[in-house]
Amino acid sequence: MIDLVKNYSSMVRRTKVSAIRELLKYKDMPGLISFAGGFPSSDLFPSEQLKEIGIKVMTEMPEVMLQYAGTGGYMPLKEEIIKFMARHGSNLEPENILITTGGQQGIDLPTKIFVDINDPVFVEIPSYVGALNSLASTGAKFIGIPMDENGIITDKLEEEIKRLISIGEHYKLLYTVPDYQNPSGVSISLERRKKLVELAKKYNFIILEDCPYTYLRYDGEEKPSLFKLSNSENVLGLYSFSKILSPGLRLGWVCGHKDIIRKLEILKQSVDVCCSTLIQGVVAEYMKMNLLESHIGDVVKEYKVKKDLMLKMLSENMPEGVTWTKPSGGLFLWVTLPEYIDSESMLKKAIEHKVTFVPGYAFHHNSEMRNCLRINFSYPTLEQIEKGVKSLAEVIKCEIH
Amino acid sequence: MIDLVKNYSSMVRRTKVSAIRELLKYKDMPGLISFAGGFPSSDLFPSEQLKEIGIKVMTEMPEVMLQYAGTGGYMPLKEEIIKFMARHGSNLEPENILITTGGQQGIDLPTKIFVDINDPVFVEIPSYVGALNSLASTGAKFIGIPMDENGIITDKLEEEIKRLISIGEHYKLLYTVPDYQNPSGVSISLERRKKLVELAKKYNFIILEDCPYTYLRYDGEEKPSLFKLSNSENVLGLYSFSKILSPGLRLGWVCGHKDIIRKLEILKQSVDVCCSTLIQGVVAEYMKMNLLESHIGDVVKEYKVKKDLMLKMLSENMPEGVTWTKPSGGLFLWVTLPEYIDSESMLKKAIEHKVTFVPGYAFHHNSEMRNCLRINFSYPTLEQIEKGVKSLAEVIKCEIH
């Protein structure tokens, strides 16, 4: 028998299982209500339109759709993304864009080109587990920055930067989800956005601005992206079609400085060569027909109803001592229980009561925040939200003393 | 302006541009005949069948096709792959398989879980450029092992292993393309296959057995895979749908030991979450309808004609002092020019004569073999093969003195 321990690299020891992906095994358990995943609602997929477009591109140019694409991306898709981003205030050229295999690759590739083992990386407390796992596998040393209701506390960030400078450390990168953060649902205020960009320029670091939920805005005004505020210099904008169209397509894009995009493209050559031409062709045509923005409008309408219902059910059912965020967009909200409750052990009881969530520790770089949990409102039906929040409240009541 | 040099990781310095991907820019130059890419013939794609199957799966289960899939792969596709592999002599369970984003991801993920910076890795001379680039970006220290007409010279491999042991080095991995190798077109003999597997067991290392061309066999008998010969223990088999179906789908699979597959799956969670469900659903249905093997039969028939024509044209046109391999499968053959000719500088002249190839240095871990070149016979038409070999011969004749 082969001795695998001898052969595995150190990356294996650094790479963690995704707590969320592992919870997927409960997804199809009969009667279970899942608040755990970050799945978009399956009812909303524009499947008829995508099917018709699939027929069109496979009829008109099958030899293009089934052949390799360029590593940077299928040019007609880049052109549509340029138009889309221009409507949201960013002016891009094709060389500013890399098409990625879902939003996750948009996180993972930059991680690889910026982070060496033991490089300090700034992350929010809490932060997106998929980004924490990518960074951990690359060898990042996490520097957690606390958040409040206005997002990442930029004064605390500057303190940490100064501390690192004083000990001669080589900081390079900050990862943030500025809009309706996963997991907290919190957005960064305009003032803090300006400060973040200022700090990045002053102290010469890169911001990975992850925007999978940016266009899922239910209340309030659109805030300018860090990418836009920085004139693209210190910021890579990470976008995904997963939440605004379909995750089964596995498509996203990164926009940023041409030099950085080129480095990402060269790395992608050896990672997976290119994204599916067929999928890129379908999405390009979908955008060209001006269907994406109206679809986002439909999604926003339905998710707002779900979010409002979940907030109402939480108010009506949660016992005293439990608090939660009130997001104005995205897919998630963040519940804080009394300090003495451990949400990971509570999850087992919740599954017995046919409801799941993701325990808070999964979103903390040191597995803290054990009294918190993330719940999702996009995937469950309205009926499931009503029933699920009631069950969850029952489970929590049993834990409170 | 941001100082990127300060922020880039050491991986950026290790990651090379793919010479082949960069040559793609010439692909659409009018009148140019490309022997450079490894593209399958666009005429052969079963686009009508794939379109019909796309309609079927998007009609019957759109909510599955457009949602996230499990990271390990869409189970109906794994089941079809198990049947396919069983027909070729390997018995697998779903836990022995990881579905990957094209064959390249099947190379890149194992590279990451086995190789630490400066770990020695055995590669063939010459070797596939995409694997060399993946390994280089991870930090491998290449140990080149020469080949002859029977493939990798296993005695030389054992010498190198003993040398590494004598200096206390930590070898772990060998990368090989045993069937119709890219770039050489050479296959490993049965005797050497047995020896390779024996060495892997004796000296406790992993073989990455890359098989994108294995089923494209034009002459001779099917040889047993290293995976089969080793009872899967020390070998990961890497497969791709790119050459046997379509590269625009971006789908492949890795088979191996359950522990290794699990490690690869955990890494894939943070790399790109999962492969496109829609694409996996289409390919699963295509295989279920028993269309893949008959399609491979059609491809083999056409490529054999192209390969034979290319060999005939080479015999008739190449000047003395030029030799080439006679592959019995795959997409490529390898041409050796007199030592004093540099194929990279010759490429510029070839492009003027409207024909391209990939210079040999791209396939050597130290950029040697500068008097060699790889030519592809799957993508050009019969007419282009006739014309292109004549042009290439003219260009070479001007270099010979």
mmCIF file of C-alpha atoms in Angstrom, chain B residues 63-311:
data_model
loop_
_atom_site.group_PDB
_atom_site.id
_atom_site.type_symbol
_atom_site.label_atom_id
_atom_site.label_comp_id
_atom_site.label_asym_id
_atom_site.label_seq_id
_atom_site.Cartn_x
_atom_site.Cartn_y
_atom_site.Cartn_z
ATOM 1 C CA GLU B 63 -33.940 23.306 -11.979
ATOM 2 C CA VAL B 64 -31.229 20.619 -11.610
ATOM 3 C CA MET B 65 -29.216 21.657 -14.684
ATOM 4 C CA LEU B 66 -29.005 25.316 -13.651
ATOM 5 C CA GLN B 67 -28.323 24.752 -9.931
ATOM 6 C CA TYR B 68 -25.001 23.964 -8.207
ATOM 7 C CA ALA B 69 -23.764 20.365 -8.519
ATOM 8 C CA GLY B 70 -21.825 18.406 -5.908
ATOM 9 C CA THR B 71 -18.082 19.129 -6.003
ATOM 10 C CA GLY B 72 -17.184 15.499 -6.750
ATOM 11 C CA GLY B 73 -19.364 15.492 -9.835
ATOM 12 C CA TYR B 74 -22.916 14.947 -11.087
ATOM 13 C CA MET B 75 -23.730 11.374 -10.094
ATOM 14 C CA PRO B 76 -25.365 10.243 -13.393
ATOM 15 C CA LEU B 77 -22.169 11.297 -15.197
ATOM 16 C CA LYS B 78 -20.003 9.379 -12.727
ATOM 17 C CA GLU B 79 -22.186 6.314 -13.336
ATOM 18 C CA GLU B 80 -21.678 6.550 -17.097
ATOM 19 C CA ILE B 81 -17.933 6.983 -16.661
ATOM 20 C CA ILE B 82 -17.866 3.875 -14.451
ATOM 21 C CA LYS B 83 -19.539 1.864 -17.256
ATOM 22 C CA PHE B 84 -17.182 3.336 -19.864
ATOM 23 C CA MET B 85 -14.079 2.550 -17.807
ATOM 24 C CA ALA B 86 -15.363 -0.958 -17.063
ATOM 25 C CA ARG B 87 -15.502 -1.625 -20.806
ATOM 26 C CA HIS B 88 -11.816 -0.667 -20.906
ATOM 27 C CA GLY B 89 -10.848 -2.905 -17.992
ATOM 28 C CA SER B 90 -11.013 -0.697 -14.878
ATOM 29 C CA ASN B 91 -13.501 -1.251 -12.084
ATOM 30 C CA LEU B 92 -14.383 1.946 -10.259
ATOM 31 C CA GLU B 93 -16.792 3.230 -7.653
ATOM 32 C CA PRO B 94 -18.115 6.816 -7.558
ATOM 33 C CA GLU B 95 -15.602 7.655 -4.796
ATOM 34 C CA ASN B 96 -12.772 6.755 -7.193
ATOM 35 C CA ILE B 97 -13.791 9.556 -9.597
ATOM 36 C CA LEU B 98 -13.565 13.337 -9.577
ATOM 37 C CA ILE B 99 -15.142 15.267 -12.452
ATOM 38 C CA THR B 100 -12.826 18.097 -13.548
ATOM 39 C CA THR B 101 -13.022 21.329 -15.551
ATOM 40 C CA GLY B 102 -11.341 19.823 -18.614
ATOM 41 C CA GLY B 103 -8.300 17.573 -18.606
ATOM 42 C CA GLN B 104 -6.066 20.471 -17.566
ATOM 43 C CA GLN B 105 -7.710 20.746 -14.138
ATOM 44 C CA GLY B 106 -7.131 17.010 -13.819
ATOM 45 C CA ILE B 107 -3.404 17.755 -14.110
ATOM 46 C CA ASP B 108 -3.386 20.931 -12.042
ATOM 47 C CA LEU B 109 -5.212 19.724 -8.912
ATOM 48 C CA PRO B 110 -2.971 16.659 -8.332
ATOM 49 C CA THR B 111 0.055 18.873 -8.898
ATOM 50 C CA LYS B 112 -1.126 21.049 -6.017
ATOM 51 C CA ILE B 113 -1.817 18.226 -3.570
ATOM 52 C CA PHE B 114 1.490 16.460 -4.152
ATOM 53 C CA VAL B 115 4.135 19.046 -4.959
ATOM 54 C CA ASP B 116 5.781 21.480 -2.569
ATOM 55 C CA ILE B 117 8.230 24.110 -3.784
ATOM 56 C CA ASN B 118 11.504 22.483 -4.908
ATOM 57 C CA ASP B 119 10.136 18.938 -4.800
ATOM 58 C CA PRO B 120 11.712 16.869 -7.577
ATOM 59 C CA VAL B 121 9.179 15.670 -10.182
ATOM 60 C CA PHE B 122 9.954 13.221 -12.979
ATOM 61 C CA VAL B 123 8.871 14.284 -16.457
ATOM 62 C CA GLU B 124 9.462 12.814 -19.885
ATOM 63 C CA ILE B 125 11.801 14.499 -22.377
ATOM 64 C CA PRO B 126 9.881 15.976 -24.167
ATOM 65 C CA SER B 127 6.708 16.458 -22.120
ATOM 66 C CA TYR B 128 3.300 18.138 -22.415
ATOM 67 C CA VAL B 129 3.723 21.907 -22.037
ATOM 68 C CA GLY B 130 0.486 22.349 -20.051
ATOM 69 C CA ALA B 131 1.690 19.896 -17.417
ATOM 70 C CA LEU B 132 5.148 21.481 -17.318
ATOM 71 C CA ASN B 133 3.523 24.882 -16.731
ATOM 72 C CA SER B 134 1.248 23.568 -13.962
ATOM 73 C CA LEU B 135 4.168 21.881 -12.265
ATOM 74 C CA ALA B 136 6.425 24.922 -12.694
ATOM 75 C CA SER B 137 3.834 27.253 -11.179
ATOM 76 C CA THR B 138 3.597 24.937 -8.165
ATOM 77 C CA GLY B 139 7.373 25.014 -7.779
ATOM 78 C CA ALA B 140 8.449 21.569 -9.005
ATOM 79 C CA LYS B 141 12.122 20.912 -9.663
ATOM 80 C CA PHE B 142 12.104 18.961 -12.917
ATOM 81 C CA ILE B 143 14.028 15.730 -13.342
ATOM 82 C CA GLY B 144 13.863 14.945 -17.067
ATOM 83 C CA ILE B 145 13.867 11.298 -18.132
ATOM 84 C CA PRO B 146 14.697 10.544 -21.765
ATOM 85 C CA MET B 147 12.409 8.587 -24.094
ATOM 86 C CA ASP B 148 13.011 6.316 -27.050
ATOM 87 C CA GLU B 149 10.595 4.655 -29.473
ATOM 88 C CA ASN B 150 9.237 2.565 -26.555
ATOM 89 C CA GLY B 151 8.515 5.592 -24.402
ATOM 90 C CA ILE B 152 10.127 6.646 -21.155
ATOM 91 C CA ILE B 153 13.392 4.772 -20.478
ATOM 92 C CA THR B 154 12.635 3.108 -17.154
ATOM 93 C CA ASP B 155 16.282 2.183 -16.467
ATOM 94 C CA LYS B 156 17.174 5.877 -16.612
ATOM 95 C CA LEU B 157 14.284 6.607 -14.264
ATOM 96 C CA GLU B 158 15.544 4.072 -11.722
ATOM 97 C CA GLU B 159 19.042 5.562 -11.947
ATOM 98 C CA GLU B 160 17.635 8.991 -11.162
ATOM 99 C CA ILE B 161 15.589 7.645 -8.255
ATOM 100 C CA LYS B 162 18.672 6.005 -6.786
ATOM 101 C CA ARG B 163 20.637 9.200 -7.255
ATOM 102 C CA LEU B 164 17.926 11.213 -5.441
ATOM 103 C CA ILE B 165 17.845 8.675 -2.615
ATOM 104 C CA SER B 166 21.619 8.873 -2.290
ATOM 105 C CA ILE B 167 21.450 12.639 -1.773
ATOM 106 C CA GLY B 168 18.431 12.436 0.553
ATOM 107 C CA GLU B 169 15.971 14.076 -1.868
ATOM 108 C CA HIS B 170 12.204 13.723 -1.479
ATOM 109 C CA TYR B 171 10.849 12.589 -4.892
ATOM 110 C CA LYS B 172 7.060 12.048 -5.054
ATOM 111 C CA LEU B 173 5.654 12.210 -8.526
ATOM 112 C CA LEU B 174 6.065 11.183 -12.145
ATOM 113 C CA TYR B 175 4.006 12.715 -14.950
ATOM 114 C CA THR B 176 3.556 10.690 -18.133
ATOM 115 C CA VAL B 177 1.345 10.525 -21.229
ATOM 116 C CA PRO B 178 1.651 6.809 -21.991
ATOM 117 C CA ASP B 179 -0.458 6.679 -25.163
ATOM 118 C CA TYR B 180 0.469 8.685 -28.298
ATOM 119 C CA GLN B 181 2.262 11.214 -26.168
ATOM 120 C CA ASN B 182 1.873 14.934 -26.604
ATOM 121 C CA PRO B 183 4.173 16.092 -28.187
ATOM 122 C CA SER B 184 6.079 13.056 -29.476
ATOM 123 C CA GLY B 185 3.280 10.704 -30.558
ATOM 124 C CA VAL B 186 5.214 7.840 -28.901
ATOM 125 C CA SER B 187 3.543 5.175 -26.692
ATOM 126 C CA ILE B 188 5.086 3.269 -23.805
ATOM 127 C CA SER B 189 5.660 -0.433 -24.492
ATOM 128 C CA LEU B 190 3.918 -3.066 -22.357
ATOM 129 C CA GLU B 191 7.201 -4.140 -20.802
ATOM 130 C CA ARG B 192 8.071 -0.577 -19.771
ATOM 131 C CA ARG B 193 4.555 -0.048 -18.402
ATOM 132 C CA LYS B 194 4.999 -3.033 -16.116
ATOM 133 C CA LYS B 195 8.403 -1.743 -15.051
ATOM 134 C CA LEU B 196 7.039 1.769 -14.352
ATOM 135 C CA VAL B 197 4.335 0.419 -12.085
ATOM 136 C CA GLU B 198 6.841 -1.818 -10.337
ATOM 137 C CA LEU B 199 9.155 1.156 -9.733
ATOM 138 C CA ALA B 200 6.284 3.276 -8.386
ATOM 139 C CA LYS B 201 5.446 0.548 -5.861
ATOM 140 C CA LYS B 202 9.046 -0.204 -4.966
ATOM 141 C CA TYR B 203 10.052 3.436 -4.475
ATOM 142 C CA ASN B 204 6.701 4.747 -3.222
ATOM 143 C CA PHE B 205 5.831 7.518 -5.681
ATOM 144 C CA ILE B 206 2.700 8.591 -7.519
ATOM 145 C CA ILE B 207 2.264 8.354 -11.285
ATOM 146 C CA LEU B 208 0.059 10.932 -12.975
ATOM 147 C CA GLU B 209 -1.051 8.978 -16.039
ATOM 148 C CA ASP B 210 -2.464 11.500 -18.488
ATOM 149 C CA CYS B 211 -4.751 9.818 -21.040
ATOM 150 C CA PRO B 212 -6.415 12.436 -23.249
ATOM 151 C CA TYR B 213 -5.566 10.507 -26.440
ATOM 152 C CA THR B 214 -5.820 6.921 -25.193
ATOM 153 C CA TYR B 215 -9.059 6.200 -27.047
ATOM 154 C CA LEU B 216 -7.806 7.742 -30.310
ATOM 155 C CA ARG B 217 -6.051 4.572 -31.517
ATOM 156 C CA TYR B 218 -5.528 4.176 -35.276
ATOM 157 C CA ASP B 219 -3.214 1.156 -35.505
ATOM 158 C CA GLY B 220 -2.160 -1.677 -33.194
ATOM 159 C CA GLU B 221 -3.623 -3.123 -30.015
ATOM 160 C CA GLU B 222 -4.939 -1.297 -26.922
ATOM 161 C CA LYS B 223 -2.288 -1.387 -24.190
ATOM 162 C CA PRO B 224 -3.275 -1.742 -20.531
ATOM 163 C CA SER B 225 -3.244 1.503 -18.578
ATOM 164 C CA LEU B 226 -0.773 2.011 -15.747
ATOM 165 C CA PHE B 227 -3.844 2.567 -13.573
ATOM 166 C CA LYS B 228 -5.071 -0.929 -14.363
ATOM 167 C CA LEU B 229 -1.623 -2.539 -14.086
ATOM 168 C CA SER B 230 -1.070 -1.023 -10.633
ATOM 169 C CA ASN B 231 -4.547 -1.950 -9.366
ATOM 170 C CA SER B 232 -5.029 1.818 -9.065
ATOM 171 C CA GLU B 233 -2.755 2.064 -6.040
ATOM 172 C CA ASN B 234 0.043 4.351 -7.117
ATOM 173 C CA VAL B 235 -1.560 5.785 -10.217
ATOM 174 C CA LEU B 236 -3.994 8.603 -10.893
ATOM 175 C CA GLY B 237 -5.614 8.264 -14.312
ATOM 176 C CA LEU B 238 -6.377 11.637 -15.956
ATOM 177 C CA TYR B 239 -9.034 11.674 -18.678
ATOM 178 C CA SER B 240 -10.641 14.351 -20.819
ATOM 179 C CA PHE B 241 -13.688 14.735 -23.048
ATOM 180 C CA SER B 242 -11.854 17.426 -25.036
ATOM 181 C CA LYS B 243 -10.358 15.231 -27.759
ATOM 182 C CA ILE B 244 -12.983 12.478 -27.827
ATOM 183 C CA LEU B 245 -16.047 14.761 -27.765
ATOM 184 C CA SER B 246 -15.517 18.544 -27.508
ATOM 185 C CA PRO B 247 -13.061 20.875 -25.741
ATOM 186 C CA GLY B 248 -15.655 23.674 -25.596
ATOM 187 C CA LEU B 249 -17.510 21.685 -22.920
ATOM 188 C CA ARG B 250 -14.522 21.778 -20.488
ATOM 189 C CA LEU B 251 -14.994 18.396 -18.887
ATOM 190 C CA GLY B 252 -12.676 15.619 -17.796
ATOM 191 C CA TRP B 253 -12.249 13.171 -14.948
ATOM 192 C CA VAL B 254 -9.596 11.834 -12.611
ATOM 193 C CA CYS B 255 -9.723 8.294 -11.272
ATOM 194 C CA GLY B 256 -7.698 6.902 -8.420
ATOM 195 C CA HIS B 257 -7.432 5.901 -4.798
ATOM 196 C CA LYS B 258 -10.402 7.119 -2.722
ATOM 197 C CA ASP B 259 -8.208 9.018 -0.257
ATOM 198 C CA ILE B 260 -6.528 10.947 -3.055
ATOM 199 C CA ILE B 261 -9.807 11.666 -4.833
ATOM 200 C CA ARG B 262 -11.215 13.026 -1.571
ATOM 201 C CA LYS B 263 -8.226 15.372 -1.165
ATOM 202 C CA LEU B 264 -8.671 16.563 -4.740
ATOM 203 C CA GLU B 265 -12.383 17.137 -4.117
ATOM 204 C CA ILE B 266 -11.693 19.248 -1.015
ATOM 205 C CA LEU B 267 -9.229 21.344 -3.003
ATOM 206 C CA LYS B 268 -11.718 21.728 -5.858
ATOM 207 C CA GLN B 269 -14.256 23.196 -3.388
ATOM 208 C CA SER B 270 -12.101 26.300 -3.057
ATOM 209 C CA VAL B 271 -10.856 26.286 -6.665
ATOM 210 C CA ASP B 272 -14.171 26.400 -8.589
ATOM 211 C CA VAL B 273 -16.815 24.699 -6.370
ATOM 212 C CA CYS B 274 -18.047 22.286 -9.064
ATOM 213 C CA CYS B 275 -18.254 21.728 -12.816
ATOM 214 C CA SER B 276 -21.208 23.039 -14.813
ATOM 215 C CA THR B 277 -24.226 20.903 -13.990
ATOM 216 C CA LEU B 278 -25.721 21.577 -17.415
ATOM 217 C CA ILE B 279 -22.619 20.415 -19.259
ATOM 218 C CA GLN B 280 -22.331 17.352 -17.005
ATOM 219 C CA GLY B 281 -26.008 16.564 -17.578
ATOM 220 C CA VAL B 282 -25.610 16.771 -21.364
ATOM 221 C CA VAL B 283 -22.517 14.544 -21.412
ATOM 222 C CA ALA B 284 -24.110 12.015 -19.025
ATOM 223 C CA GLU B 285 -27.132 11.713 -21.303
ATOM 224 C CA TYR B 286 -24.904 11.516 -24.397
ATOM 225 C CA MET B 287 -23.013 8.596 -22.843
ATOM 226 C CA LYS B 288 -26.203 6.961 -21.584
ATOM 227 C CA MET B 289 -27.525 6.917 -25.152
ATOM 228 C CA ASN B 290 -24.357 5.014 -26.118
ATOM 229 C CA LEU B 291 -23.283 7.755 -28.479
ATOM 230 C CA LEU B 292 -19.747 8.328 -27.210
ATOM 231 C CA GLU B 293 -18.134 5.120 -28.403
ATOM 232 C CA SER B 294 -19.597 5.336 -31.893
ATOM 233 C CA HIS B 295 -18.515 8.982 -32.073
ATOM 234 C CA ILE B 296 -14.980 7.979 -31.073
ATOM 235 C CA GLY B 297 -15.147 5.428 -33.910
ATOM 236 C CA ASP B 298 -15.942 8.238 -36.398
ATOM 237 C CA VAL B 299 -13.147 10.432 -35.057
ATOM 238 C CA VAL B 300 -10.624 7.592 -35.221
ATOM 239 C CA LYS B 301 -11.583 6.868 -38.836
ATOM 240 C CA GLU B 302 -11.074 10.458 -39.937
ATOM 241 C CA TYR B 303 -7.901 11.119 -37.943
ATOM 242 C CA LYS B 304 -6.277 7.922 -39.221
ATOM 243 C CA VAL B 305 -6.696 9.200 -42.777
ATOM 244 C CA LYS B 306 -5.213 12.554 -41.780
ATOM 245 C CA LYS B 307 -2.303 10.957 -39.929
ATOM 246 C CA ASP B 308 -1.504 8.637 -42.846
ATOM 247 C CA LEU B 309 -1.663 11.541 -45.281
ATOM 248 C CA MET B 310 0.659 13.617 -43.126
ATOM 249 C CA LEU B 311 3.183 10.760 -42.915
#
